[in-house]
Every structure is written in structure tokens, then in C-alpha cells.
Amino acid sequence: MLKQIRIVLVNTTHPGNIGAAARAMKNMGLADLVLVDPKRFPDPEASARSSRADDILEQARVVSALEDAVADCQLVIGTSARQRHLSWPLISPRQMAALVKENTEQQAISVALVFGREDRGLMNEELALCHYHVHIPTEESFSSLNVAAAVQVLAYELRVASMNEREIMQAGASAESSVTAGLANQWQSDWDTPWADGDNMERFFDHLEQTLRDIEFYKPEHSAQLMPKLRRLYQRSRLDQTELNILRGILTATQKASRHRAD
Amino acid sequence: MLKQIRIVLVNTTHPGNIGAAARAMKNMGLADLVLVDPKRFPDPEASARSSRADDILEQARVVSALEDAVADCQLVIGTSARQRHLSWPLISPRQMAALVKENTEQQAISVALVFGREDRGLMNEELALCHYHVHIPTEESFSSLNVAAAVQVLAYELRVASMNEREIMQAGASAESSVTAGLANQWQSDWDTPWADGDNMERFFDHLEQTLRDIEFYKPEHSAQLMPKLRRLYQRSRLDQTELNILRGILTATQKASRHRAD
């Protein structure tokens, strides 16, 4: 999927933005960059801001018009501020990613994501070359995103959409599996130590109660809620075996150090 | 929701990144920025890159330690590369946004999102101050995100999660954002007791360490992993104030009962 996606930057003024966009692309697994009539490129500032994503800058194609940049693309999506007049199919970044995933999975097509100028975005005639327009939600009063930041957001949505189930479990990023498994289970599923079983937990709670009596902290007649509260705390923490052993060790050391202990 | 979220940048080297982070925040509707020991701030480069988000830079607080930045926060989430050794509850950006939405909608808590250094990210002791770690999925071979780009991605997920149904329809965002809003830990949002803040948690950890020394259980030279493991356990449990008071009471009683205690 990601190999079929091209990032197109139109009339970028600041080479630093081109470098930052290249870095964002490489971080998210995109590689195909096309620049439409950039003001300054190549430029040391672009290389500096790309921080070792130079390969993407070196392979970048420079063309004179947007038509040339998208000539071989079957799906062209332009980034746009919310439209006031001429309406066009306007989708969210998440819908864009789902649309691209669906299309690239089913056919060997090329997709172009088109980003406009720092100051004025894309012109109407450029937006008219797109099949869809994608809008990144922003604060009404401060809606102009940096172009590299816009590339970062859309490339991130594309990467999340491209991750297969195994990767998603590893990164803990699957909406579906989270809905079924729940947020807690997400990270609990790749915990590095085995979980304590119910039997060991009960022995721990017995040991805890005895120790609290030994140090004269727990007096059942005065604090009926104490043990239930501690049980709730340690149960929801889901102790692993190492943690349980540490807590048992602390209880034993507490009993040893206690003046008041039974024996 | 967005007003309750603080962005914390730790030891940022390049002022341009601080400015770009402020711009990303303002675009997404965030305003509370705290800088932990930045290399150069204030700085003209920060103002330039913020492009009229100067108000956020002017209101930004500068502190000397991460503890101070999160002292009044009840939910602290640190950004992290995938973990290799001591694992911690690791969630995706989308799960992070759902978790923050669930928590801020139902309670007046403060949330901190913590971002590390350009070169080395967050140190282990800084990650240990967090309840959760969030990982932005990246290409294995090129995984280091620019810090402002990381702020942009997480702030974007927070904005999508914060949009109500009407806005979501207007912006054309997929129903998925409302679906994901449902997957956060339910018990955390309808909890009946206020959560402990970072300040009280640090006092608890200090008291815990001192007590373990008093009963001669903790000898730093023998057990470097002990305090990190205990910190991880109690951080992921997310203690409420009543539970914290109970644990502090147990520690005090343990010290009183201890033969070996310092005094």
C-alpha cells in the first residue's frame, strides 16, 4: 500500500519544509516525493531538516506543473481548508486512509496526495485536478497548518491504515481489537513476565492481612473497608509473578522487623 | 477536554522545534505548554517557527525538572519508542486520545503529554513518572520522529477525539473516532474518588523507599531494579487519594513497628 503512494508538494517556498516533509515520509514508510516548481531545491536547508532522509530528497522528481506530477496516478487527493463555495467530495484524513487502503489493496494503482503553498494552499484549478479533497480538522481561528505538519498527519493515518493485524497488536493500535479486548488487555497481551494466578494472589492477600495485624495497622473492628480497598487496588493492577514475589518479600521483611509480631 | 491537556517538552535543544510544537498545538486547539530546562528559550527562531502562535510561547512555563511540570497532573502520558527491557503500559496514539477523552469528560483532571529530547527521547527515570507510554508507529529502520511532528500527531488524535458528532460530520471525520472513544478503561472514568496527582505520588515513592531501607529490605547496591519495578506497579494502578492515604498509613505503621528504623 505505502509503496503506491506519492506525496506531491506544490510551489513550496521554504526548503526546510521540503526536508521536514521528506523526514515525515520516511518515518511513516513513504518514499515517492514529487516537487512542483519549488522555490529553492536542492538546498542545504532541505537536507538539514530531512535529518538523514536525504535518499528521499535525492530521488525526488521536480516537475513544472501539477498535471505532470499526477499524470500516472489513478487516485488524486488534494489537501484543502474547509470549502465555502464550490463543494467537492470532502473527506477526513481517516476516511482518506481507508479509501487509499481499499483502492491499493484491490488494484495496482498509484495514489497522489497533493499539498499546496505555505501561504495560499492549492488554487481552485489545482483542486479541480483531484478526485477527492481531504481536510485536516483545525481550530477555526488558527487553521493554517505547516505543510510538513500536514504531510506528517496524513502519512501517519496512512501508516496506521496500512499496518496488518500482527503489527497492530504489537503497536497496540487496532480499534477493532481494542473494542473487543479493551485498552488494558492491549498492553497486557505483550507483557514480559507471566501473570500471577488466583491461588498466589489469595496467599498474598492472606500474608498482607496478617502483616497489617502484626504491625497493628489493621483492626477489623475499626476498618471494615481496609482489606476490600487493598484487594481492589492490587487486583486491578494485575500483578505479574515478579511483582508478587517482591511484595511478598516486603511483607516478610516487615514482619521480621516488627516488634509486635505474634511469635 | 483540550483545555485540560498540557504539552511538556523536556530538554529541547532546537528552539525551532519549540516554535513548531507551539504552532501544532494552536492549530489543534491546545494552549498549555511547559518547557523543562530548554537549551535556548525564549529565542527568535522559536517565535519565527511558531508563525503567530506567539501567545502560546509567551504563556509557556519554564521549569527545571519534569517532576515540577507534572506535579499537578493526575494523568501523565510519556512518548516512547517501542520498549525492549522493562515494559510499561504501552498504548497507541488513538488509544491515548480515547483514554484522555474518557478521563477529562467525566472529571476535572489535568493531563500531561511528555515529549523527550531530539536525540535521546525521555530517560528511564522520566518515563517512570508516567502512567502510560504512547508509541507512534514508525518505520523500524527510521524511527526517530521530529519532536514537533510527534506533538502534531498526538495533538491531531486528541482533536479528532474531542470533536462532537456535529463537528465530526462537518469535518467528515469517520465514525471511528466515536467508536474509539468507547474503548478507554471505563473504570477510570466513573471512579468515585479523585486521582492522586504527581506531587503526592512522588512523596509516596520517597516514603516507600525510606521504609524499605528502614526494614532493611532495600539495598540499592543489590537491587537496582526494585524501585523501578515498584514504581511501574503503582503508576499503572493509578492510585486514588484514599488508596494513597492507606498506603502512606501502612508505611508509617511499618516504620513505627520497625526495630531498625533510623531514629
Coordinates of C-alpha atoms in Angstrom, one line a residue:
Chain A
M1 CA 0.0 0.0 0.0
L2 CA 2.6 2.6 1.1
K3 CA 4.8 2.0 -2.0
Q4 CA 1.9 3.0 -4.2
I5 CA 1.5 6.5 -2.6
R6 CA 3.2 9.6 -3.9
I7 CA 3.5 12.9 -2.0
V8 CA 3.3 16.0 -4.2
L9 CA 4.3 19.4 -2.9
V10 CA 3.2 22.4 -5.0
N11 CA 5.3 25.6 -5.2
T12 CA 6.9 25.1 -1.8
T13 CA 8.6 28.3 -0.7
H14 CA 10.8 27.2 2.2
P15 CA 13.3 24.3 1.5
G16 CA 13.2 23.5 5.2
N17 CA 9.6 22.4 4.8
I18 CA 10.6 20.1 1.9
G19 CA 13.2 18.5 4.2
A20 CA 10.8 18.1 7.1
A21 CA 8.2 16.6 4.8
A22 CA 10.8 14.1 3.5
R23 CA 11.6 13.1 7.1
A24 CA 8.0 12.6 8.0
M25 CA 7.5 10.5 4.8
K26 CA 10.4 8.2 5.7
N27 CA 9.3 7.9 9.3
M28 CA 5.9 6.7 8.1
G29 CA 7.3 4.4 5.3
L30 CA 6.6 6.6 2.3
A31 CA 9.3 7.2 -0.4
D32 CA 7.9 8.8 -3.5
L33 CA 8.2 12.6 -3.5
V34 CA 7.4 14.9 -6.4
L35 CA 8.0 18.7 -6.2
V36 CA 6.1 21.0 -8.4
D37 CA 8.1 24.1 -9.2
P38 CA 9.8 24.5 -5.8
K39 CA 11.3 27.9 -5.0
R40 CA 14.7 26.6 -3.8
F41 CA 15.6 22.9 -4.4
P42 CA 18.0 21.2 -3.9
D43 CA 19.0 23.3 -0.8
P44 CA 21.2 22.6 2.2
E45 CA 18.3 23.7 4.5
A46 CA 16.2 20.9 3.0
S47 CA 18.9 18.3 3.6
A48 CA 19.4 19.6 7.2
R49 CA 15.8 19.4 8.1
S50 CA 15.4 16.0 6.5
S51 CA 17.8 14.5 9.1
R52 CA 19.1 11.5 7.1
A53 CA 16.1 11.2 4.9
D54 CA 18.4 12.5 2.1
D55 CA 17.7 9.4 0.0
I56 CA 14.1 10.6 -0.4
L57 CA 15.3 14.1 -1.4
E58 CA 17.8 12.7 -3.9
Q59 CA 15.2 10.5 -5.5
A60 CA 12.6 13.3 -5.6
R61 CA 11.4 14.4 -9.0
V62 CA 11.0 18.1 -9.9
V63 CA 8.3 19.0 -12.4
S64 CA 6.9 22.3 -13.6
A65 CA 3.1 21.7 -13.3
L66 CA 0.8 19.6 -11.1
E67 CA -0.6 17.9 -14.2
D68 CA 2.8 16.3 -14.8
A69 CA 3.1 15.2 -11.1
V70 CA -0.2 13.3 -11.2
A71 CA -0.2 12.2 -14.9
D72 CA 0.3 8.5 -14.0
C73 CA -1.9 8.4 -10.9
Q74 CA -5.4 6.9 -10.8
L75 CA -6.4 8.4 -7.5
V76 CA -5.5 12.0 -6.7
I77 CA -6.4 13.6 -3.3
G78 CA -5.8 17.2 -2.6
T79 CA -5.4 18.8 0.9
S80 CA -7.8 21.7 1.4
A81 CA -9.2 24.0 4.0
R82 CA -12.9 23.6 4.5
Q83 CA -14.6 24.9 1.4
R84 CA -17.0 27.8 1.3
H85 CA -18.2 28.0 -2.3
L86 CA -17.5 25.2 -4.8
S87 CA -18.2 22.0 -3.0
W88 CA -16.2 18.8 -3.7
P89 CA -16.1 15.3 -2.1
L90 CA -14.5 16.3 1.2
I91 CA -13.2 13.6 3.4
S92 CA -11.4 13.4 6.7
P93 CA -7.8 12.1 7.0
R94 CA -9.1 8.8 8.4
Q95 CA -11.5 8.4 5.6
M96 CA -8.7 9.2 3.1
A97 CA -6.5 6.5 4.6
A98 CA -9.4 3.9 4.4
L99 CA -10.1 4.9 0.8
V100 CA -6.5 4.6 -0.2
K101 CA -6.1 1.2 1.6
E102 CA -9.2 -0.1 -0.1
N103 CA -8.1 1.1 -3.6
T104 CA -4.4 0.0 -3.4
E105 CA -5.3 -3.4 -2.0
Q106 CA -7.7 -4.2 -4.8
Q107 CA -5.7 -2.8 -7.7
A108 CA -2.1 -1.9 -8.7
I109 CA -2.9 1.8 -8.9
S110 CA -0.8 4.9 -8.0
V111 CA -2.2 7.4 -5.5
A112 CA -1.1 11.1 -5.2
L113 CA -1.6 13.2 -2.1
V114 CA -1.2 16.9 -3.1
F115 CA -0.1 19.7 -0.7
G116 CA -0.3 23.4 -1.5
R117 CA 1.7 26.5 -0.9
E118 CA 2.7 27.7 2.6
D119 CA 0.6 30.8 2.2
R120 CA -2.3 30.1 -0.1
G121 CA -2.6 26.3 -0.3
L122 CA -3.9 24.9 -3.6
M123 CA -5.5 27.0 -6.3
N124 CA -9.0 26.1 -7.5
E125 CA -7.7 24.8 -10.8
E126 CA -5.3 22.6 -8.9
L127 CA -8.0 21.3 -6.6
A128 CA -10.0 20.6 -9.7
L129 CA -7.4 18.0 -10.7
C130 CA -8.2 15.9 -7.6
H131 CA -10.8 13.2 -7.2
Y132 CA -11.2 14.0 -3.5
H133 CA -10.3 16.8 -1.1
V134 CA -9.1 15.9 2.4
H135 CA -9.5 18.3 5.2
I136 CA -7.4 18.1 8.4
P137 CA -9.6 19.4 11.3
T138 CA -8.1 22.5 12.9
E139 CA -9.0 25.4 15.2
E140 CA -11.2 27.9 13.2
S141 CA -9.2 30.9 14.4
F142 CA -5.8 29.3 13.6
S143 CA -6.4 26.9 10.7
S144 CA -3.2 27.2 8.6
L145 CA -1.1 24.0 9.2
N146 CA 2.6 24.0 8.3
V147 CA 2.9 21.9 5.1
A148 CA 5.3 19.4 6.6
A149 CA 2.9 19.0 9.6
A150 CA 0.1 18.3 7.2
V151 CA 2.2 15.7 5.4
Q152 CA 3.0 14.2 8.8
V153 CA -0.7 13.8 9.8
L154 CA -1.8 12.3 6.5
A155 CA 1.3 10.0 6.3
Y156 CA 0.5 8.8 9.9
E157 CA -3.1 8.0 9.1
L158 CA -1.8 6.0 6.0
R159 CA 0.7 4.1 8.1
V160 CA -1.9 3.2 10.7
A161 CA -4.3 2.0 8.0
S162 CA -1.5 0.0 6.3
M163 CA -0.5 -1.9 9.4
N164 CA -1.5 -5.6 9.4
E165 CA -3.1 -7.2 12.4
R166 CA 0.1 -8.6 13.8
E167 CA 1.8 -5.1 13.6
I168 CA -1.3 -3.5 15.0
M169 CA -1.2 -5.9 18.0
Q170 CA 2.4 -5.0 18.6
A171 CA 1.9 -1.3 18.3
G172 CA -1.4 -1.6 20.2
A173 CA -3.2 0.4 17.6
S174 CA -6.2 -1.6 16.4
A175 CA -9.6 0.0 17.1
E176 CA -11.3 -3.4 16.5
S177 CA -9.2 -5.5 18.7
S178 CA -9.3 -2.8 21.4
V179 CA -13.1 -2.7 21.3
T180 CA -13.1 -6.4 22.0
A181 CA -10.1 -6.7 24.2
G182 CA -10.2 -3.4 26.0
L183 CA -7.4 -0.9 26.5
A184 CA -5.9 -2.8 29.4
N185 CA -5.7 -6.1 27.6
Q186 CA -3.9 -4.4 24.8
W187 CA -0.7 -3.8 26.7
Q188 CA -1.3 -6.8 29.0
S189 CA -1.1 -9.1 26.0
D190 CA 2.6 -8.4 25.3
W191 CA 3.7 -8.1 29.0
D192 CA 7.2 -9.6 29.5
T193 CA 6.5 -11.6 32.7
P194 CA 3.8 -14.3 33.4
W195 CA 0.8 -13.0 35.4
A196 CA 0.3 -14.2 39.0
D197 CA -2.6 -16.8 39.3
G198 CA -5.5 -16.5 41.6
D199 CA -4.0 -19.0 44.1
N200 CA -0.9 -16.9 44.6
M201 CA -3.0 -13.7 44.8
E202 CA -5.0 -15.3 47.7
R203 CA -1.8 -16.3 49.5
F204 CA -0.6 -12.7 49.0
F205 CA -3.8 -11.2 50.5
D206 CA -3.6 -13.5 53.5
H207 CA 0.0 -12.6 54.0
L208 CA -0.8 -8.9 53.6
E209 CA -3.7 -9.0 56.2
Q210 CA -1.5 -10.9 58.7
T211 CA 1.3 -8.4 58.3
L212 CA -1.0 -5.5 58.8
R213 CA -2.2 -7.1 62.0
D214 CA 1.4 -7.7 63.1
I215 CA 2.3 -4.0 62.8
E216 CA -1.0 -3.1 64.4
F217 CA -2.3 -1.1 61.4
Y218 CA -5.3 -3.4 60.7
K219 CA -8.0 -3.7 63.4
P220 CA -11.0 -5.4 61.7
E221 CA -13.5 -3.8 64.2
H222 CA -12.3 -0.3 63.2
S223 CA -11.7 -0.6 59.5
A224 CA -14.0 -3.0 57.6
Q225 CA -13.2 -1.3 54.3
L226 CA -9.4 -1.6 54.5
M227 CA -8.9 -5.1 53.1
P228 CA -11.6 -4.7 50.4
K229 CA -9.9 -1.5 49.2
L230 CA -6.4 -3.0 49.2
R231 CA -7.8 -6.1 47.3
R232 CA -9.4 -3.9 44.7
L233 CA -6.2 -2.0 44.2
Y234 CA -3.9 -5.0 43.8
Q235 CA -6.5 -6.9 41.7
R236 CA -6.9 -4.1 39.2
S237 CA -3.1 -3.7 39.0
R238 CA -2.9 -7.2 37.7
L239 CA 0.4 -8.3 39.4
D240 CA 2.9 -10.3 37.5
Q241 CA 4.8 -13.1 39.3
T242 CA 8.0 -11.0 39.8
E243 CA 6.0 -8.2 41.3
L244 CA 4.1 -10.6 43.6
N245 CA 7.4 -12.1 44.8
I246 CA 8.7 -8.5 45.6
L247 CA 5.5 -7.7 47.6
R248 CA 5.7 -11.0 49.5
G249 CA 9.4 -10.3 50.2
I250 CA 8.5 -6.8 51.6
L251 CA 5.8 -8.3 53.8
T252 CA 8.2 -10.9 55.2
A253 CA 10.8 -8.2 55.8
T254 CA 8.2 -6.1 57.6
Q255 CA 7.2 -9.0 59.8
K256 CA 10.9 -9.7 60.7
A257 CA 11.4 -6.0 61.5
S258 CA 8.3 -5.7 63.6
R259 CA 8.5 -5.5 67.4
H260 CA 4.9 -6.6 67.7
R261 CA 4.8 -9.8 65.6
A262 CA 2.9 -12.7 67.0
D263 CA 5.7 -15.2 67.6
Chain B
M1 CA -11.2 18.3 27.0
L2 CA -8.5 20.1 25.1
K3 CA -8.2 22.8 27.8
Q4 CA -7.2 20.2 30.4
I5 CA -4.3 18.9 28.4
R6 CA -0.7 20.1 28.9
I7 CA 2.2 19.6 26.5
V8 CA 5.6 19.1 28.2
L9 CA 8.8 19.3 26.2
V10 CA 11.9 18.0 28.1
N11 CA 15.4 19.5 27.4
T12 CA 14.5 20.6 23.8
T13 CA 17.8 21.5 22.0
H14 CA 16.5 23.5 19.0
P15 CA 14.2 26.5 19.7
G16 CA 12.7 26.0 16.2
N17 CA 11.2 22.8 17.4
I18 CA 9.6 24.6 20.4
G19 CA 8.1 27.1 18.0
A20 CA 6.8 24.4 15.6
A21 CA 5.3 22.5 18.5
A22 CA 3.5 25.7 19.7
R23 CA 2.1 26.1 16.2
A24 CA 0.9 22.5 16.0
M25 CA -0.7 22.9 19.5
K26 CA -2.6 26.1 18.5
N27 CA -3.7 24.5 15.2
M28 CA -5.2 21.6 17.1
G29 CA -6.7 23.8 19.9
L30 CA -4.2 23.1 22.7
A31 CA -2.7 26.1 24.7
D32 CA -0.8 24.9 27.8
L33 CA 2.9 24.4 27.1
V34 CA 5.5 23.7 29.8
L35 CA 9.3 23.5 28.9
V36 CA 11.6 21.5 31.1
D37 CA 15.1 23.1 31.0
P38 CA 15.1 24.1 27.3
K39 CA 18.5 24.8 25.8
R40 CA 17.5 28.2 24.3
F41 CA 14.2 29.9 25.2
P42 CA 12.9 32.4 24.5
D43 CA 14.5 32.6 21.1
P44 CA 13.7 34.4 17.8
E45 CA 13.9 31.0 16.0
A46 CA 11.1 29.7 18.2
S47 CA 8.9 32.7 17.5
A48 CA 9.6 32.5 13.8
R49 CA 8.7 28.8 13.5
S50 CA 5.6 29.3 15.7
S51 CA 4.1 31.6 13.0
R52 CA 1.8 33.7 15.1
A53 CA 1.3 31.1 17.8
D54 CA 3.5 33.5 19.9
D55 CA 0.7 33.7 22.6
I56 CA 1.4 30.1 23.4
L57 CA 5.2 30.7 23.7
E58 CA 4.6 33.8 25.8
Q59 CA 2.3 31.9 28.2
A60 CA 4.7 28.9 28.3
R61 CA 6.1 28.0 31.8
V62 CA 9.8 27.0 32.1
V63 CA 10.7 24.6 34.9
S64 CA 13.9 22.9 35.8
A65 CA 12.6 19.3 36.3
L66 CA 9.9 17.1 34.9
E67 CA 8.5 16.5 38.4
D68 CA 7.6 20.2 38.6
A69 CA 5.9 20.1 35.2
V70 CA 3.6 17.3 36.1
A71 CA 3.2 18.0 39.8
D72 CA -0.5 19.0 39.5
C73 CA -1.4 16.4 36.8
Q74 CA -3.5 13.3 37.6
L75 CA -2.8 11.5 34.3
V76 CA 0.7 11.6 32.8
I77 CA 1.5 10.0 29.4
G78 CA 5.0 9.8 28.0
T79 CA 6.0 9.4 24.4
S80 CA 8.3 6.4 23.9
A81 CA 9.9 4.2 21.3
R82 CA 8.8 0.6 21.5
Q83 CA 10.2 -0.8 24.7
R84 CA 12.8 -3.5 24.9
H85 CA 13.5 -4.2 28.6
L86 CA 11.2 -3.2 31.5
S87 CA 7.8 -3.0 29.8
W88 CA 5.2 -0.4 30.8
P89 CA 1.5 0.0 29.7
L90 CA 2.2 0.9 26.1
I91 CA -0.7 2.4 24.1
S92 CA -1.2 3.7 20.6
P93 CA -1.9 7.5 19.8
R94 CA -5.6 6.6 19.1
Q95 CA -5.9 4.7 22.4
M96 CA -4.2 7.7 24.2
A97 CA -6.8 10.1 22.7
A98 CA -9.7 7.8 23.8
L99 CA -8.3 7.4 27.3
V100 CA -7.8 11.2 27.7
K101 CA -11.3 11.9 26.4
E102 CA -12.9 9.4 28.8
N103 CA -11.0 10.8 31.7
T104 CA -11.4 14.6 31.0
E105 CA -15.1 14.3 30.1
Q106 CA -16.1 12.9 33.5
Q107 CA -13.6 14.6 35.8
A108 CA -11.8 18.0 36.2
I109 CA -8.3 16.4 36.0
S110 CA -5.2 17.7 34.3
V111 CA -3.4 15.6 31.7
A112 CA 0.3 15.9 30.7
L113 CA 1.7 14.6 27.5
V114 CA 5.5 14.4 27.8
F115 CA 8.0 14.6 24.9
G116 CA 11.7 13.9 25.1
R117 CA 14.9 15.2 23.7
E118 CA 15.6 15.4 19.9
D119 CA 18.4 12.9 20.2
R120 CA 17.7 10.6 23.1
G121 CA 13.9 11.0 23.9
L122 CA 13.0 10.5 27.6
M123 CA 15.3 8.9 30.2
N124 CA 14.0 5.8 32.0
E125 CA 13.6 7.8 35.2
E126 CA 11.4 10.3 33.3
L127 CA 9.4 7.5 31.7
A128 CA 8.9 6.2 35.2
L129 CA 7.0 9.3 36.1
C130 CA 4.2 8.4 33.6
H131 CA 1.1 6.3 34.0
Y132 CA 1.1 5.2 30.3
H133 CA 3.6 5.3 27.5
V134 CA 2.3 6.1 24.0
H135 CA 4.2 4.9 20.9
I136 CA 3.7 6.5 17.5
P137 CA 4.1 3.7 14.9
T138 CA 7.1 4.3 12.6
E139 CA 9.3 2.6 10.1
E140 CA 11.7 0.3 12.1
S141 CA 14.7 1.5 10.1
F142 CA 13.9 5.2 10.5
S143 CA 12.0 5.5 13.8
S144 CA 13.2 8.9 15.2
L145 CA 10.3 11.4 14.7
N146 CA 11.0 15.1 14.9
V147 CA 9.6 16.3 18.3
A148 CA 7.3 18.9 16.8
A149 CA 6.0 16.2 14.4
A150 CA 5.3 13.9 17.3
V151 CA 3.4 16.8 19.1
Q152 CA 1.4 17.3 15.8
V153 CA 0.4 13.6 15.5
L154 CA -0.8 13.3 19.2
A155 CA -2.5 16.7 19.2
Y156 CA -4.3 15.7 16.0
E157 CA -5.6 12.5 17.5
L158 CA -6.7 14.5 20.6
R159 CA -8.6 17.0 18.4
V160 CA -10.3 14.2 16.4
A161 CA -11.3 12.6 19.7
S162 CA -12.6 15.9 21.1
M163 CA -14.9 16.7 18.2
N164 CA -18.6 16.2 18.9
E165 CA -20.8 14.4 16.4
R166 CA -21.9 17.5 14.6
E167 CA -18.3 18.7 14.1
I168 CA -17.3 15.2 13.0
M169 CA -19.9 15.2 10.3
Q170 CA -18.9 18.7 9.2
A171 CA -15.2 17.8 9.1
G172 CA -16.2 14.4 7.5
A173 CA -14.3 12.5 10.1
S174 CA -15.2 8.8 10.2
A175 CA -17.4 7.3 12.9
E176 CA -14.3 5.6 14.1
S177 CA -13.4 8.5 16.3
S178 CA -16.6 8.0 18.3
V179 CA -16.0 4.2 18.3
T180 CA -12.5 4.6 19.7
A181 CA -13.9 7.0 22.3
G182 CA -15.7 4.0 23.8
L183 CA -12.7 1.8 24.3
A184 CA -10.9 3.5 27.1
N185 CA -10.8 2.0 30.6
Q186 CA -14.4 2.5 31.8
W187 CA -13.5 2.2 35.4
Q188 CA -11.1 5.1 35.2
S189 CA -13.8 7.5 34.1
D190 CA -16.5 6.6 36.6
W191 CA -14.2 6.3 39.5
D192 CA -15.7 7.7 42.7
T193 CA -12.6 9.2 44.4
P194 CA -10.2 11.8 43.0
W195 CA -6.9 10.6 41.5
A196 CA -3.6 11.3 43.2
D197 CA -1.5 13.9 41.5
G198 CA 2.2 13.6 40.6
D199 CA 3.3 15.5 43.6
N200 CA 1.6 13.1 46.1
M201 CA 2.8 10.1 44.1
E202 CA 6.5 11.3 44.4
R203 CA 6.1 11.8 48.2
F204 CA 4.7 8.2 48.4
F205 CA 7.6 6.8 46.4
D206 CA 10.1 8.6 48.7
H207 CA 8.3 7.3 51.8
L208 CA 8.2 3.8 50.3
E209 CA 11.9 3.8 49.5
Q210 CA 12.8 5.1 53.0
T211 CA 10.6 2.5 54.7
L212 CA 12.1 -0.4 52.6
R213 CA 15.6 0.9 53.8
D214 CA 14.3 1.0 57.4
I215 CA 13.2 -2.6 57.4
E216 CA 16.5 -3.5 55.6
F217 CA 14.7 -4.9 52.5
Y218 CA 16.1 -2.4 50.0
K219 CA 19.8 -2.2 49.5
P220 CA 20.4 -0.2 46.3
E221 CA 23.7 -1.9 45.5
H222 CA 22.0 -5.3 45.4
S223 CA 18.7 -4.4 43.7
A224 CA 18.8 -1.7 41.1
Q225 CA 15.5 -2.9 39.6
L226 CA 13.5 -2.9 42.8
M227 CA 12.3 0.7 42.9
P228 CA 11.7 1.0 39.1
K229 CA 9.5 -2.2 39.3
L230 CA 7.5 -0.9 42.3
R231 CA 7.1 2.5 40.6
R232 CA 5.8 0.8 37.5
L233 CA 3.4 -1.2 39.5
Y234 CA 1.9 1.7 41.4
Q235 CA 1.9 4.1 38.4
R236 CA -0.1 1.7 36.2
S237 CA -2.5 1.1 39.1
R238 CA -3.4 4.8 39.1
L239 CA -3.9 5.3 42.8
D240 CA -6.8 7.4 44.0
Q241 CA -6.2 9.7 47.1
T242 CA -7.9 7.3 49.5
E243 CA -5.7 4.4 48.4
L244 CA -2.6 6.7 48.6
N245 CA -3.5 7.6 52.2
I246 CA -3.9 4.0 53.1
L247 CA -0.5 3.0 51.7
R248 CA 1.1 6.0 53.4
G249 CA -0.5 4.9 56.6
I250 CA 0.8 1.3 56.2
L251 CA 4.3 2.7 55.6
T252 CA 4.2 4.9 58.7
A253 CA 2.9 2.0 60.8
T254 CA 5.7 -0.2 59.3
Q255 CA 8.3 2.4 60.3
K256 CA 6.9 2.7 63.8
A257 CA 6.9 -1.1 64.3
S258 CA 10.4 -1.5 62.8
R259 CA 13.3 -2.3 65.2
H260 CA 15.8 -1.0 62.7
R261 CA 14.4 2.4 61.9
A262 CA 16.8 5.3 61.6
D263 CA 15.8 7.4 64.6

